[in-house]
Amino acid sequence: MKSDLEALTRVREWYGLHSSTAAEWPVDSLLLAKGATTVSVVLPAHNEESTVGDIVTAIRRDLVERAPLVDEIVVVDSLSTDATASRAAAAGARVVAQEAVLSHLPPLTGKGEALWKGLAATTGDIVVFVDADLRDFGSHFVSGLLGPLLLDRDIQFVKGSYERPYTGADGVAHRGGGGRVTELVARPLLNMFWPELSGFAQPLGGEYAARREVLEQVPFVTEYGVEFGLLVDLLQLVGLDAMAQVDLGVRVHTHQSVAALGRMAGQIMLTAWSRLERQGRLVSPESPAHTLLQFGLDGQADLVDVGVAERPPLATLVLEEDVA
Ligand SMILES: O=c1ccn([C@@H]2O[C@H](COP(=O)(O)OP(=O)(O)O[C@H]3O[C@H](CO)[C@@H](O)[C@H](O)[C@H]3O)[C@@H](O)[C@H]2O)c(=O)[nH]1
Ligand SMILES: O=C(O)[C@H](O)COP(=O)(O)O
């Protein structure tokens, strides 16, 4: 077991070598480095009709039409009940319905399922994931994430970092107020158990990119456990020096209610538990409960399920022809 000081020194050294900003990766130099490498952008989207179109439009305009950096843009329609699919298609994305991809498998739910299906439905050598609820999106989110992967063959995974304001109902943005589950749950857990990952400022952020060959070798936790699971599993698979971080500026997104974030927190804690068990660092005769009792303003209590499931590494599946 490394001492806290050793872990901190290691993270400092990594940060110095593997952190950059999006401005350090101009599109021209990425185009030169791209060669025959293909790039897919995947946007998981559940009821994001107000934002998905603008994001697809920006990526298409800047990174397909002006500069041919991105080869495909796929929106995974994650059981939306609004106009997400038509808005995404009108903006030029290929839209796949989450449940139609690998449809011979029993369906699972949530964001992790959408990402895993997105991986299955695309072919790029590099896959970039971007949330579909971002506001004021700029295509530097995608080009920044591609930089270290296109210019350094040793890098396998790149995570975005950003400033995250919290914008309340009054429309006023509070600097540093966003990312509540990140600050109160995810980062403390990572610092306690996987301190090598403590240099990732936004471990839960939905913007990251990786080589397909590594993404297909790790399981995908469903629901909101997916980012935490990927970080821990990729650290084990490729090691910290194959991981990089790029500062993408400011990220503004649609905030969920505190009750919804409570459920997200539960999913992330269960994901951490599963990784501690798998790594032999926690032995327990009983699994943790996956129910959460929540109270509404009217005093009404609701018992909700915060359990997560898991998809196996895609490489272990025999892909059938019905991949959308
Ligand atoms: O069942 C779902 C739920 C969400 N999403 C999409 O996933 C993205 C992120 O979901 P969101 O509800 O906006 O998550 P946040 O509250 O923003 O949660 C943060 O923390 C989560 C846990 O790590 C990450 O998955 C998110 O990317 C990150 O932004 C959005 O495009 C959603 O439409 C789906 O595709 N299917
Ligand atoms: O990433 C997080 O911590 C959650 O999505 C919450 O983000 P928010 O506090 O900005 O809504």
XYZ file of C-alpha atoms and ligand atoms in Angstrom:
371
model
C 0.000 0.000 0.000
C 1.480 3.299 -1.055
C 1.616 6.154 1.447
C -0.545 9.197 0.818
C 2.576 11.182 0.027
C 3.787 8.656 -2.555
C 0.358 8.667 -4.222
C 0.311 12.452 -4.308
C 3.782 12.607 -5.811
C 2.749 10.114 -8.476
C -0.375 12.111 -9.336
C 1.621 15.350 -9.507
C 4.088 13.764 -11.892
C 1.236 12.374 -14.052
C -0.557 15.703 -14.046
C 2.552 17.500 -15.248
C 3.006 15.084 -18.135
C -0.559 14.269 -19.148
C -2.689 17.375 -18.634
C -3.283 19.898 -21.397
C -5.879 22.370 -22.618
C -8.070 22.147 -25.720
C -6.242 25.170 -27.192
C -3.049 23.096 -27.338
C -4.662 20.816 -29.951
C -5.507 22.924 -33.021
C -7.648 21.148 -35.581
C -5.041 21.575 -38.357
C -2.429 19.601 -36.461
C -4.985 16.925 -35.574
C -5.898 16.524 -39.234
C -2.261 15.972 -40.122
C -1.931 13.345 -37.402
C -5.217 11.582 -38.158
C -4.095 9.699 -41.249
C -6.257 6.625 -41.690
C -7.509 6.658 -38.081
C -11.302 6.836 -37.960
C -13.258 8.751 -35.328
C -16.803 8.210 -34.062
C -18.667 10.607 -31.788
C -21.406 9.053 -29.658
C -24.064 11.129 -27.867
C -26.307 9.289 -25.399
C -29.617 11.121 -25.274
C -32.694 10.700 -23.131
C -35.215 13.490 -23.776
C -32.690 16.074 -24.928
C -34.714 17.718 -27.721
C -33.702 21.222 -26.608
C -29.941 20.666 -26.830
C -29.046 17.672 -28.999
C -29.575 19.448 -32.333
C -27.182 22.324 -31.557
C -24.455 19.940 -30.404
C -24.707 17.759 -33.512
C -24.805 20.866 -35.716
C -21.613 22.272 -34.183
C -19.695 18.996 -34.526
C -20.892 18.511 -38.075
C -20.132 22.070 -39.191
C -16.657 22.335 -37.584
C -15.325 18.785 -37.596
C -16.993 17.136 -40.587
C -17.634 19.871 -43.159
C -14.892 22.435 -42.393
C -12.292 19.874 -41.361
C -12.797 16.133 -41.886
C -11.770 15.032 -38.398
C -14.907 13.145 -37.381
C -16.121 10.226 -39.510
C -19.468 9.509 -37.876
C -21.814 11.151 -35.381
C -24.216 8.761 -33.710
C -26.957 9.734 -31.289
C -28.192 6.858 -29.161
C -31.822 7.568 -28.488
C -32.187 6.282 -24.951
C -35.927 5.625 -24.703
C -36.809 9.287 -25.295
C -40.435 10.341 -25.352
C -39.789 13.754 -26.922
C -38.410 14.897 -30.299
C -34.780 13.960 -29.513
C -34.488 11.485 -32.398
C -35.947 13.772 -35.076
C -33.940 16.830 -33.913
C -30.722 14.800 -33.934
C -31.443 13.361 -37.372
C -32.369 16.796 -38.775
C -28.997 18.113 -37.557
C -27.208 15.350 -39.427
C -26.576 12.573 -36.897
C -27.230 8.904 -37.465
C -29.773 8.016 -34.805
C -29.960 4.546 -33.326
C -32.570 3.445 -30.843
C -30.865 1.994 -27.761
C -33.161 -1.021 -27.673
C -32.610 -1.768 -31.398
C -28.852 -2.298 -31.034
C -27.872 -5.913 -30.224
C -31.595 -6.468 -29.886
C -31.213 -10.189 -29.243
C -29.934 -9.332 -25.727
C -32.404 -8.593 -22.927
C -32.561 -4.774 -22.682
C -31.041 -2.882 -19.767
C -31.541 0.773 -18.911
C -29.768 4.021 -18.234
C -26.812 5.959 -19.489
C -24.289 3.123 -19.283
C -26.511 1.003 -21.486
C -26.754 3.845 -24.031
C -22.959 4.177 -24.169
C -22.352 0.450 -24.554
C -24.918 0.285 -27.341
C -23.265 3.346 -28.906
C -19.928 1.553 -28.883
C -21.553 -1.470 -30.542
C -23.258 0.656 -33.193
C -20.135 2.548 -34.305
C -16.902 1.569 -36.006
C -14.357 4.356 -35.374
C -10.875 3.463 -34.121
C -11.351 6.255 -31.590
C -14.687 6.822 -29.882
C -15.581 10.183 -28.324
C -18.493 10.342 -25.879
C -20.312 13.651 -25.387
C -23.422 14.261 -23.279
C -26.417 15.509 -25.218
C -27.611 17.983 -22.557
C -24.717 20.457 -22.838
C -25.520 24.141 -23.344
C -23.136 26.577 -25.057
C -21.365 23.573 -26.565
C -18.255 24.175 -28.669
C -16.594 21.666 -30.995
C -13.310 22.154 -29.092
C -14.812 19.626 -26.649
C -14.345 16.967 -29.316
C -11.099 18.192 -30.879
C -9.531 18.704 -27.436
C -10.297 15.125 -26.417
C -8.882 13.826 -29.693
C -5.563 15.662 -29.322
C -3.626 13.329 -27.031
C -5.048 10.224 -28.754
C -4.114 11.327 -32.268
C -0.685 12.667 -31.386
C 0.530 10.139 -28.840
C 0.172 6.442 -29.663
C 0.736 5.520 -25.987
C -2.387 7.334 -24.804
C -5.473 5.113 -24.636
C -8.005 7.239 -22.764
C -8.629 10.979 -22.420
C -11.017 12.601 -19.969
C -12.306 16.167 -20.120
C -12.039 18.564 -17.205
C -13.818 21.906 -16.880
C -15.199 24.539 -14.611
C -18.785 23.626 -13.697
C -21.119 26.422 -12.677
C -24.448 25.727 -11.011
C -27.305 27.682 -12.551
C -30.363 27.925 -10.337
C -33.998 28.548 -11.270
C -33.269 32.311 -11.227
C -30.857 31.800 -14.117
C -27.860 33.040 -12.109
C -24.719 30.952 -12.614
C -22.659 30.228 -9.490
C -19.032 29.485 -10.293
C -17.804 26.221 -8.836
C -21.285 25.244 -7.615
C -21.886 22.417 -10.089
C -20.818 18.798 -10.022
C -22.404 18.066 -6.650
C -22.176 14.272 -6.851
C -18.647 14.622 -8.179
C -17.500 16.635 -5.188
C -19.523 14.925 -2.448
C -19.272 11.285 -3.546
C -17.058 10.423 -6.497
C -13.892 12.365 -5.734
C -13.818 11.389 -2.026
C -14.249 7.708 -2.999
C -11.504 7.883 -5.621
C -9.122 9.637 -3.241
C -9.745 6.971 -0.603
C -9.460 3.870 -2.740
C -7.905 4.753 -6.101
C -5.748 7.800 -5.264
C -3.928 7.482 -8.599
C -7.163 8.748 -10.161
C -7.417 11.783 -7.892
C -5.880 14.051 -10.545
C -8.990 13.677 -12.693
C -10.869 16.850 -11.801
C -14.187 15.694 -13.316
C -14.319 11.919 -12.931
C -18.072 11.834 -13.582
C -18.021 14.130 -16.601
C -19.635 12.697 -19.708
C -16.996 13.910 -22.189
C -14.154 11.497 -22.798
C -12.540 9.559 -25.622
C -10.658 6.298 -25.968
C -9.342 3.804 -28.442
C -11.952 1.255 -29.438
C -9.622 -1.616 -28.686
C -9.516 -0.722 -24.978
C -13.187 0.260 -24.687
C -14.127 -3.162 -26.015
C -12.077 -4.841 -23.300
C -13.853 -3.354 -20.278
C -17.340 -3.912 -18.873
C -19.863 -1.058 -18.925
C -21.865 -0.503 -15.740
C -25.419 0.578 -16.485
C -27.188 3.720 -15.241
C -24.904 6.437 -13.846
C -22.225 4.055 -12.571
C -20.650 3.935 -16.006
C -18.049 6.726 -15.744
C -16.817 5.661 -12.320
C -16.560 2.033 -13.434
C -14.716 2.928 -16.637
C -12.114 5.036 -14.825
C -11.333 2.324 -12.287
C -11.337 -0.499 -14.835
C -9.257 1.400 -17.387
C -6.697 2.299 -14.726
C -6.320 -1.417 -14.082
C -6.215 -2.287 -17.794
C -3.939 0.393 -19.246
C -2.320 2.156 -16.259
C -2.244 5.845 -15.371
C 0.423 6.800 -17.897
C -1.870 5.774 -20.760
C -4.561 8.139 -19.459
C -4.692 11.889 -20.062
C -6.806 14.883 -19.140
C -7.730 17.899 -21.269
C -9.185 21.127 -19.908
C -12.177 21.989 -22.092
C -13.089 25.289 -20.446
C -16.551 25.697 -18.945
C -19.309 23.091 -19.030
C -22.931 24.101 -18.646
C -25.572 21.399 -18.543
C -29.118 20.683 -17.385
C -29.118 20.088 -13.631
C -31.052 17.210 -12.093
C -32.991 17.468 -8.823
C -31.304 16.639 -5.517
C -33.469 13.508 -5.279
C -32.260 12.328 -8.700
C -28.668 13.046 -7.658
C -29.246 10.969 -4.510
C -30.121 8.030 -6.748
C -27.057 8.726 -8.903
C -24.892 8.785 -5.764
C -26.294 5.398 -4.739
C -25.452 3.939 -8.159
C -21.914 5.265 -7.947
C -21.358 3.901 -4.441
C -22.576 0.478 -5.544
C -20.203 0.640 -8.519
C -17.290 1.466 -6.200
C -18.268 -1.445 -3.944
C -18.318 -3.863 -6.892
C -14.813 -2.772 -7.960
C -13.434 -3.074 -4.404
C -14.849 -6.602 -4.209
C -13.538 -7.518 -7.660
C -10.092 -6.257 -6.802
C -10.134 -8.386 -3.624
C -9.985 -5.347 -1.367
C -13.306 -5.919 0.305
C -14.732 -9.230 1.423
C -18.288 -9.243 2.681
C -20.757 -12.049 3.305
C -23.586 -9.742 2.243
C -24.114 -7.500 -0.747
C -25.101 -3.917 0.051
C -28.790 -3.045 -0.229
C -29.730 -1.458 -3.523
C -32.828 0.295 -2.327
C -32.961 3.900 -1.198
C -35.779 5.421 0.838
C -36.420 8.988 -0.299
C -38.787 11.589 1.133
C -40.717 14.139 -0.891
C -41.684 17.657 0.244
C -45.167 16.344 0.998
C -43.591 13.901 3.446
C -44.367 10.959 1.212
C -41.728 8.214 1.253
C -40.624 6.391 -1.867
C -38.484 3.283 -2.014
C -36.341 3.436 -5.141
C -33.952 0.953 -6.682
C -30.420 2.277 -7.189
C -28.961 -1.063 -8.272
C -26.720 -1.194 -11.319
C -26.175 -4.010 -13.777
C -23.226 -4.559 -16.059
C -22.603 -5.270 -19.732
C -19.598 -7.488 -20.459
C -16.642 -6.242 -22.502
C -17.942 -5.934 -26.053
C -14.992 -7.956 -27.353
C -16.360 -10.992 -25.521
C -19.615 -10.925 -27.474
C -20.119 -12.536 -30.816
C -21.582 -9.623 -32.713
C -24.656 -10.447 -34.710
C -25.803 -8.730 -37.831
C -28.540 -6.724 -36.201
C -26.183 -4.032 -34.919
C -27.984 -0.932 -36.072
O -31.139 6.745 -19.184
C -30.412 7.633 -19.602
C -30.013 8.730 -18.794
C -29.209 9.717 -19.344
N -28.825 9.641 -20.644
C -28.012 10.726 -21.237
O -26.745 10.776 -20.616
C -26.263 12.108 -20.594
C -25.912 12.502 -19.171
O -27.028 12.337 -18.367
P -27.507 13.431 -17.311
O -28.783 12.982 -16.714
O -27.448 14.762 -17.937
O -26.363 13.278 -16.228
P -25.772 14.372 -15.236
O -26.727 14.752 -14.205
O -25.215 15.447 -16.054
O -24.585 13.462 -14.598
C -23.175 13.552 -14.623
O -22.698 12.402 -13.939
C -23.091 11.165 -14.523
C -22.518 10.036 -13.665
O -21.164 9.876 -13.857
C -22.564 11.090 -15.933
O -23.078 9.920 -16.525
C -22.997 12.310 -16.746
O -22.393 12.251 -18.010
C -22.555 13.547 -16.017
O -22.891 14.703 -16.717
C -27.358 12.989 -21.197
O -27.086 13.217 -22.539
C -28.589 12.113 -21.048
O -29.606 12.385 -21.996
C -29.172 8.565 -21.419
O -28.789 8.480 -22.594
N -29.959 7.582 -20.872
O -21.616 15.334 -12.120
C -22.258 15.557 -11.077
O -21.723 15.700 -9.984
C -23.758 15.573 -11.193
O -24.117 15.489 -12.535
C -24.375 16.811 -10.622
O -23.991 17.920 -11.350
P -24.640 19.357 -10.984
O -24.391 19.589 -9.526
O -23.864 20.315 -11.846
O -26.074 19.309 -11.339
